[in-house]
Amino acid sequence: MSTSKPRVLIEDWLPVAELGIESRRERGAASALPPLSFLHIWWARRPLVAAAAVALAGVLPVWSEDLAKAFPESVELRDEKAYRRWLLHLVGIWGDPVHGRRVLDAANAAGVKLKGNGYGYRQAFRNPIPRADVDLLHAVLRRTWGDLPIIADPTAGGGSIPWAASRLGLPVVANDLNGVAASVLKAGVEIPSTRGLDLVPDLKMWGGELVQRVEQRLKEYFPLNGGESVIAYIWANAVPCPRTGRLVPLFPDKWLRKAPGKEAAVRMVSELAGVELREPVFEVCLGRDVDKGDAATGTTARGKAISPYDNLVIDGDYIKDAAQNGSMSQLLYAVAIKKASGERTFRAPTDADLKALAAANQRFTEVKDAWFGSGILPTEDFPDGNDLRPKHYGLNRWVDFFSPRQALVHGTFGEEFARLVPEVRDALGDRADDVLFELALMQGKALNYNSRLGSWHVSKQVMRSVFERHDFAFKWTFAEFEGATALYSWCLAQLLDAYGGIARLLDETGASESDINDRLQRTVTVTQGSATSLPLDDGTVTHICMDPPYYDNVMYAELADFFYVWEKRTLGRLVPEFFPDDLTDKDNEAVANPARFAAMGKRKKELADLDYETKMTAIFDDARRVLNDDGVLSVMFTHKRAEAWDTLGMGLLQAGFTIETSWPVNTEAETSLHQANMNSAASTIMLVCRKRADRDADHKVYLDDIEQDIRQAARDAATRFQHDGIEGVDLLLSTYGPTLSVISQNWPVYSSTPDADGRDKLLRPEDALALAREEIVDLRRSRLVGKAAKVDTLTDFVLLAWDTFAAREFPYDTARLLALAVGGLDVEVLERAKVVSKSSGTVTLLAPKDRLRRGADTELPGVKPEASAFEYLIDAVDTALYVAEVDGMPAAKRFLDRHGYTSDAAFISTLQGLANAIPRTKVKGVWVVPEAGLLDTLCTLYFEDVTLPEAEDMASLVAEEPDALFDVN
């Protein structure tokens, strides 16, 4: 064993480009996600490949000649290059993702369909690691640490990190405050790690029994016609017209299916034989019978409605009042079915449907009080929080999120599950609770797909889940699963597929080639509780690898209540300690939750930020306690907002950690190259930390003392990551870790400006991050124009915005930071100057034609063809481009000559910067960003000193490597 403090691989290297591509591959198609994603919903899971790489690289030592000599027969360790390839192999990257991504992009843009997947190997998580590699890994780790190192995740959430580590046989501790998350960890990591595929036959048998019992009790409430199966019942919420009293269904539109030649829509019938109906009935129109104009016409939009009876507006407040006082009702208007022939179509509700529905409603009325009393149905109210829309529409209790028939279905499952528990325990002994635990997860799937907040997806012809988005958006129309024969049989199939997939990936990794019973032994401990007081002894963990809550990004506890109130009545029978309270614990949750401080008025955001920082500091404090002195803390963090980084950084600094290095890994879903308004990508930044040694407290360090170190660290990071293909916002974020590292190495650091009483005050990380942004702006500007140069602030912003975002539209908060960095601007100034427009959290760079000034406005910045002079160079450039577009290049040349711009060095530098910054991409010969084409022509004709980067036409890129497009291996 090494006696000195081991330096670990992640401190020197992480394959950021490969991990970014593989992370996006992993998340690229909803149907091809890892099986862990299908077991039970959890929000913001990290990609498994990234989790595996960080977990491993945080315990693997850096390569050395001594390491190679210790394992002379292992080619994986013979040199540093082979060693790094081995890490890629260990996480399942069995090819060259950079090359594969390039080929696939080219093929997609050119419309070429690949015979293989473009990469030549499967997604990384699908590749089982051979036993020989696992044995070598364990030998290297034992040599480094004396035993297999424990990897702990204090805020484990959906389980990506503990699952990836346990797969390779590393001892894992996974904790989460939220009982729903802890249950997901137990079901998705602990049980399959210890039971594997052996549990599948029991799940099939007892799951089948449970489903059959539910079906027998419910089938009378879901009649089927002539061998059909029901895909979904489709409903509309309805309110009485305030003038006529007749029910108004709240349709956004009347479409059921839009596929050409297979159109389907409903037609509302409001009178029969000349008699007005109080409650409308519906007809389903198919194919040529569909009136497309009527199908596209709804009765509601933007919270208001139009009464079809008098064509007058129904106010949004009236609709909310109707929902809250019980006047809102629901109308079944269509049934999506699959005929015995296999044809998928729609029909109107039948008398049998309506009678069965009435019977189900009556049955629910009969049993609900007993079920409330016996704990089958949730009795809890929907609490105040950040999303109050359910209360606005009358959903005051959690049971109100379900129609009576939906609640009857879920209650029946809960009751039958309770009856099954003693039977399974009698039959299966020590396996019983693991089987029951997995079966209970069927409930979460059913709740997510059978609620008044689920809906019918017209384009995809499937049910939408409640949490397609991370909120409780009210649905004007909703879809109901067929609850007797379809819902829980589907949930069981989903469970078997998900659990079987998870267990198979685990069983296959490290499987013995000679003895099928010699499976890799795994140790997984799942705990539920606060990450500020982990049930671990001091100094027992080697690597704390965590993916903490991202500031205000997701309110996990508020969302999880939807499941918690039901699952504490099923899962809670097995692990009551996971569900100790009526609702999830929001007081101790580490998120910046302004709803908790709503009573404080304008201070609520400030207090939420302080609360998040305090809790993260306490979490990092306890992480420091359980971490051994040689151990590593890795923190994965994804957020563009500076406030998030400021609070996270302060927590790490106050808890006594140094940030040794950081790595940006792009984990955002792909954005098409042929879309003009491409949004900026988001990176997950991997911060690598160590325990900080005590420093001489007599010597105070101020920001001024380390300013140049901060600037140099930011510049070095940007230069390094540019070579790895990191660009735009990712490049900006990549400097945050190194900046925090400089501060952490010198902590405590004091601001250069004292407080109001003249006393020294601790530096806020944001003050240092601002320096890093300034440095990146200078670096990128010099790169764009080819020399150190600075023009005016508006021009600087446009240059750096195109360079940073490679898109016309980008997030408001990042635009604000960029504006500050280029010269103390704010977005409102840019908006008044017609440089950008802003709306709902985004900012859009305006095209030259949209910047045109007329009349009295010509005194303001913008495009002004008749101006005698320009204060800002971007105005001059945009005016030249506007004239060229409207009046032609000769007219633009006359404009340039009149102002002397053809020989103006600053103007030419601006053109050079824009030529380098604006994406020069064509699709089938057409410029994605029109300004790039105008610049190309203008510079070619009149500015021979401007070097134009080669335009990339994606179709031509395909031709460069035609053989690679058809690799089917």
Short mmCIF file of C-alpha atoms in Angstrom, two decimals, residues 543-772:
data_model
loop_
_atom_site.label_atom_id
_atom_site.label_comp_id
_atom_site.label_asym_id
_atom_site.label_seq_id
_atom_site.Cartn_x
_atom_site.Cartn_y
_atom_site.Cartn_z
CA HIS A 543 -14.65 9.16 -1.94
CA ILE A 544 -17.73 11.24 -1.35
CA CYS A 545 -19.17 11.56 -4.83
CA MET A 546 -22.32 13.63 -4.86
CA ASP A 547 -24.79 15.32 -7.15
CA PRO A 548 -26.43 17.80 -4.74
CA PRO A 549 -29.68 19.67 -5.34
CA TYR A 550 -29.09 22.47 -7.81
CA TYR A 551 -30.08 25.59 -5.88
CA ASP A 552 -33.61 26.47 -7.12
CA ASN A 553 -33.63 24.21 -10.18
CA VAL A 554 -36.02 21.48 -8.95
CA MET A 555 -38.22 21.51 -5.84
CA TYR A 556 -37.84 17.77 -5.27
CA ALA A 557 -39.86 17.52 -2.06
CA GLU A 558 -42.79 19.50 -3.41
CA LEU A 559 -42.98 17.23 -6.46
CA ALA A 560 -42.38 14.02 -4.53
CA ASP A 561 -45.38 14.65 -2.26
CA PHE A 562 -47.52 13.44 -5.17
CA PHE A 563 -46.07 9.94 -4.64
CA TYR A 564 -45.20 10.16 -0.94
CA VAL A 565 -48.80 10.38 0.32
CA TRP A 566 -49.69 7.14 -1.49
CA GLU A 567 -46.43 5.23 -1.15
CA LYS A 568 -46.18 5.66 2.61
CA ARG A 569 -49.31 3.50 2.64
CA THR A 570 -47.65 0.75 0.56
CA LEU A 571 -43.85 1.05 0.73
CA GLY A 572 -44.31 2.47 4.22
CA ARG A 573 -45.66 -0.92 5.35
CA LEU A 574 -42.19 -2.32 4.61
CA VAL A 575 -39.89 0.57 5.56
CA PRO A 576 -41.88 2.91 7.84
CA GLU A 577 -38.65 4.72 8.73
CA PHE A 578 -38.53 6.10 5.16
CA PHE A 579 -41.93 7.79 5.61
CA PRO A 580 -41.93 9.31 9.11
CA ASP A 581 -44.08 12.40 8.40
CA ASP A 582 -47.35 13.32 6.74
CA LEU A 583 -45.51 14.90 3.81
CA THR A 584 -41.91 15.12 2.59
CA ASP A 585 -39.45 17.07 4.70
CA LYS A 586 -39.20 20.52 3.10
CA ASP A 587 -37.72 22.29 6.11
CA ASN A 588 -34.49 20.30 5.92
CA GLU A 589 -34.29 19.99 2.14
CA ALA A 590 -31.22 21.69 0.66
CA VAL A 591 -32.84 23.79 -2.07
CA ALA A 592 -33.29 27.53 -2.45
CA ASN A 593 -37.03 27.46 -1.84
CA PRO A 594 -38.58 30.95 -1.69
CA ALA A 595 -42.02 29.49 -0.82
CA ARG A 596 -40.72 28.63 2.65
CA PHE A 597 -40.15 32.35 3.25
CA ALA A 598 -43.24 33.73 1.53
CA ALA A 599 -44.26 35.59 4.69
CA MET A 600 -41.06 37.65 4.47
CA GLY A 601 -42.18 39.46 1.32
CA LYS A 602 -39.36 40.91 -0.76
CA ARG A 603 -36.72 39.23 1.39
CA LYS A 604 -37.93 35.71 0.56
CA LYS A 605 -35.37 35.12 -2.21
CA GLU A 606 -32.52 36.47 -0.09
CA LEU A 607 -33.53 34.22 2.81
CA ALA A 608 -33.95 31.22 0.52
CA ASP A 609 -30.41 31.75 -0.80
CA LEU A 610 -29.02 32.01 2.72
CA ASP A 611 -30.94 28.90 3.78
CA TYR A 612 -29.52 26.92 0.84
CA GLU A 613 -26.00 28.08 1.62
CA THR A 614 -26.36 27.19 5.31
CA LYS A 615 -27.64 23.71 4.51
CA MET A 616 -25.00 23.01 1.87
CA THR A 617 -22.32 24.13 4.34
CA ALA A 618 -23.71 21.72 6.92
CA ILE A 619 -23.78 18.90 4.35
CA PHE A 620 -20.18 19.58 3.36
CA ASP A 621 -19.24 19.79 7.07
CA ASP A 622 -20.51 16.28 7.65
CA ALA A 623 -18.88 15.10 4.43
CA ARG A 624 -15.59 16.37 5.82
CA ARG A 625 -16.21 14.45 9.04
CA VAL A 626 -16.82 11.06 7.41
CA LEU A 627 -14.11 11.52 4.76
CA ASN A 628 -10.70 10.09 5.60
CA ASP A 629 -7.76 12.48 5.47
CA ASP A 630 -6.60 11.12 2.11
CA GLY A 631 -10.09 11.11 0.67
CA VAL A 632 -11.67 13.06 -2.16
CA LEU A 633 -14.94 14.97 -2.42
CA SER A 634 -16.39 15.21 -5.94
CA VAL A 635 -19.34 17.52 -6.48
CA MET A 636 -21.36 17.50 -9.70
CA PHE A 637 -23.14 20.80 -10.23
CA THR A 638 -25.22 22.13 -13.10
CA HIS A 639 -26.49 25.68 -13.01
CA LYS A 640 -25.97 28.76 -15.16
CA ARG A 641 -26.95 31.28 -12.51
CA ALA A 642 -24.10 33.02 -10.71
CA GLU A 643 -26.07 33.02 -7.45
CA ALA A 644 -26.08 29.22 -7.47
CA TRP A 645 -22.31 29.02 -7.84
CA ASP A 646 -21.84 31.73 -5.23
CA THR A 647 -23.82 29.82 -2.60
CA LEU A 648 -22.35 26.42 -3.46
CA GLY A 649 -18.82 27.82 -3.44
CA MET A 650 -19.34 29.52 -0.09
CA GLY A 651 -20.60 26.26 1.37
CA LEU A 652 -17.47 24.38 0.28
CA LEU A 653 -15.16 27.13 1.53
CA GLN A 654 -16.83 27.46 4.91
CA ALA A 655 -16.83 23.68 5.40
CA GLY A 656 -13.06 23.48 5.03
CA PHE A 657 -12.45 22.17 1.51
CA THR A 658 -10.06 23.20 -1.19
CA ILE A 659 -11.17 22.89 -4.80
CA GLU A 660 -8.30 21.11 -6.53
CA THR A 661 -9.62 21.15 -10.08
CA SER A 662 -12.84 21.02 -12.09
CA TRP A 663 -14.07 19.45 -15.31
CA PRO A 664 -16.97 20.52 -17.54
CA VAL A 665 -18.97 17.66 -19.07
CA ASN A 666 -21.76 18.55 -21.47
CA THR A 667 -24.79 16.53 -20.42
CA GLU A 668 -27.47 18.56 -22.22
CA ALA A 669 -29.73 16.89 -24.79
CA GLU A 670 -28.70 17.40 -28.39
CA THR A 671 -29.89 20.44 -30.35
CA SER A 672 -30.25 20.22 -34.10
CA LEU A 673 -27.56 21.99 -36.09
CA HIS A 674 -30.04 23.22 -38.68
CA GLN A 675 -32.09 25.27 -36.23
CA ALA A 676 -31.23 28.95 -36.31
CA ASN A 677 -32.17 29.66 -32.68
CA MET A 678 -29.94 27.13 -30.96
CA ASN A 679 -29.92 27.49 -27.18
CA SER A 680 -26.70 27.40 -25.21
CA ALA A 681 -25.70 24.03 -23.81
CA ALA A 682 -25.48 23.27 -20.09
CA SER A 683 -22.51 21.52 -18.60
CA THR A 684 -22.27 19.51 -15.45
CA ILE A 685 -19.18 20.83 -13.70
CA MET A 686 -17.26 18.21 -11.73
CA LEU A 687 -15.55 19.92 -8.77
CA VAL A 688 -12.75 17.89 -7.18
CA CYS A 689 -12.08 18.80 -3.55
CA ARG A 690 -9.77 17.83 -0.70
CA LYS A 691 -9.76 18.62 2.99
CA ARG A 692 -8.05 21.97 3.57
CA ALA A 693 -5.08 22.07 5.92
CA ASP A 694 -5.05 24.76 8.59
CA ARG A 695 -3.46 28.04 7.47
CA ASP A 696 -1.68 30.76 9.43
CA ALA A 697 -4.57 32.90 10.68
CA ASP A 698 -2.28 35.88 11.40
CA HIS A 699 -1.75 36.62 7.71
CA LYS A 700 -4.90 38.01 6.11
CA VAL A 701 -5.47 37.54 2.39
CA TYR A 702 -7.52 40.04 0.40
CA LEU A 703 -8.99 39.78 -3.08
CA ASP A 704 -6.40 42.26 -4.37
CA ASP A 705 -3.65 39.87 -3.25
CA ILE A 706 -4.91 37.02 -5.40
CA GLU A 707 -6.61 38.85 -8.26
CA GLN A 708 -3.87 38.05 -10.77
CA ASP A 709 -3.86 34.39 -9.70
CA ILE A 710 -7.62 34.26 -10.31
CA ARG A 711 -7.30 35.85 -13.73
CA GLN A 712 -4.48 33.50 -14.70
CA ALA A 713 -6.37 30.43 -13.48
CA ALA A 714 -9.41 31.44 -15.51
CA ARG A 715 -7.29 32.09 -18.60
CA ASP A 716 -5.41 28.79 -18.23
CA ALA A 717 -8.65 26.85 -17.81
CA ALA A 718 -10.26 28.46 -20.84
CA THR A 719 -7.20 27.83 -22.97
CA ARG A 720 -7.02 24.20 -21.86
CA PHE A 721 -10.70 23.40 -22.34
CA GLN A 722 -10.83 25.14 -25.73
CA HIS A 723 -8.44 22.46 -26.93
CA ASP A 724 -10.91 19.83 -25.64
CA GLY A 725 -13.68 21.30 -27.77
CA ILE A 726 -15.45 23.13 -24.92
CA GLU A 727 -17.07 26.30 -26.22
CA GLY A 728 -19.65 28.94 -25.39
CA VAL A 729 -21.35 28.90 -21.99
CA ASP A 730 -19.58 25.64 -21.20
CA LEU A 731 -16.25 27.44 -21.52
CA LEU A 732 -17.44 30.23 -19.25
CA LEU A 733 -18.61 27.73 -16.62
CA SER A 734 -15.37 25.77 -16.92
CA THR A 735 -13.51 28.71 -15.33
CA TYR A 736 -15.66 28.72 -12.19
CA GLY A 737 -13.96 25.70 -10.65
CA PRO A 738 -10.40 27.00 -11.09
CA THR A 739 -11.50 30.39 -9.76
CA LEU A 740 -12.98 28.82 -6.65
CA SER A 741 -9.81 26.76 -6.38
CA VAL A 742 -7.62 29.85 -6.03
CA ILE A 743 -9.91 31.23 -3.32
CA SER A 744 -10.06 27.89 -1.49
CA GLN A 745 -6.28 27.53 -1.41
CA ASN A 746 -6.04 30.92 0.35
CA TRP A 747 -9.18 30.83 2.48
CA PRO A 748 -10.25 32.83 4.37
CA VAL A 749 -10.10 35.60 1.78
CA TYR A 750 -11.48 39.04 2.51
CA SER A 751 -13.12 41.49 0.18
CA SER A 752 -11.09 44.49 -0.88
CA THR A 753 -14.03 46.64 0.20
CA PRO A 754 -14.87 46.78 3.94
CA ASP A 755 -18.41 46.60 5.26
CA ALA A 756 -20.51 49.61 6.28
CA ASP A 757 -18.78 49.74 9.68
CA GLY A 758 -15.28 49.64 8.16
CA ARG A 759 -14.63 46.02 9.18
CA ASP A 760 -13.16 43.33 6.97
CA LYS A 761 -15.79 41.09 5.41
CA LEU A 762 -15.38 37.66 3.88
CA LEU A 763 -15.19 37.55 0.13
CA ARG A 764 -18.25 36.28 -1.72
CA PRO A 765 -17.23 33.82 -4.47
CA GLU A 766 -19.30 35.82 -6.98
CA ASP A 767 -16.79 38.71 -6.71
CA ALA A 768 -14.05 36.39 -7.91
CA LEU A 769 -16.25 34.75 -10.56
CA ALA A 770 -16.82 38.21 -12.03
CA LEU A 771 -13.04 38.54 -12.50
CA ALA A 772 -12.98 35.19 -14.27
#
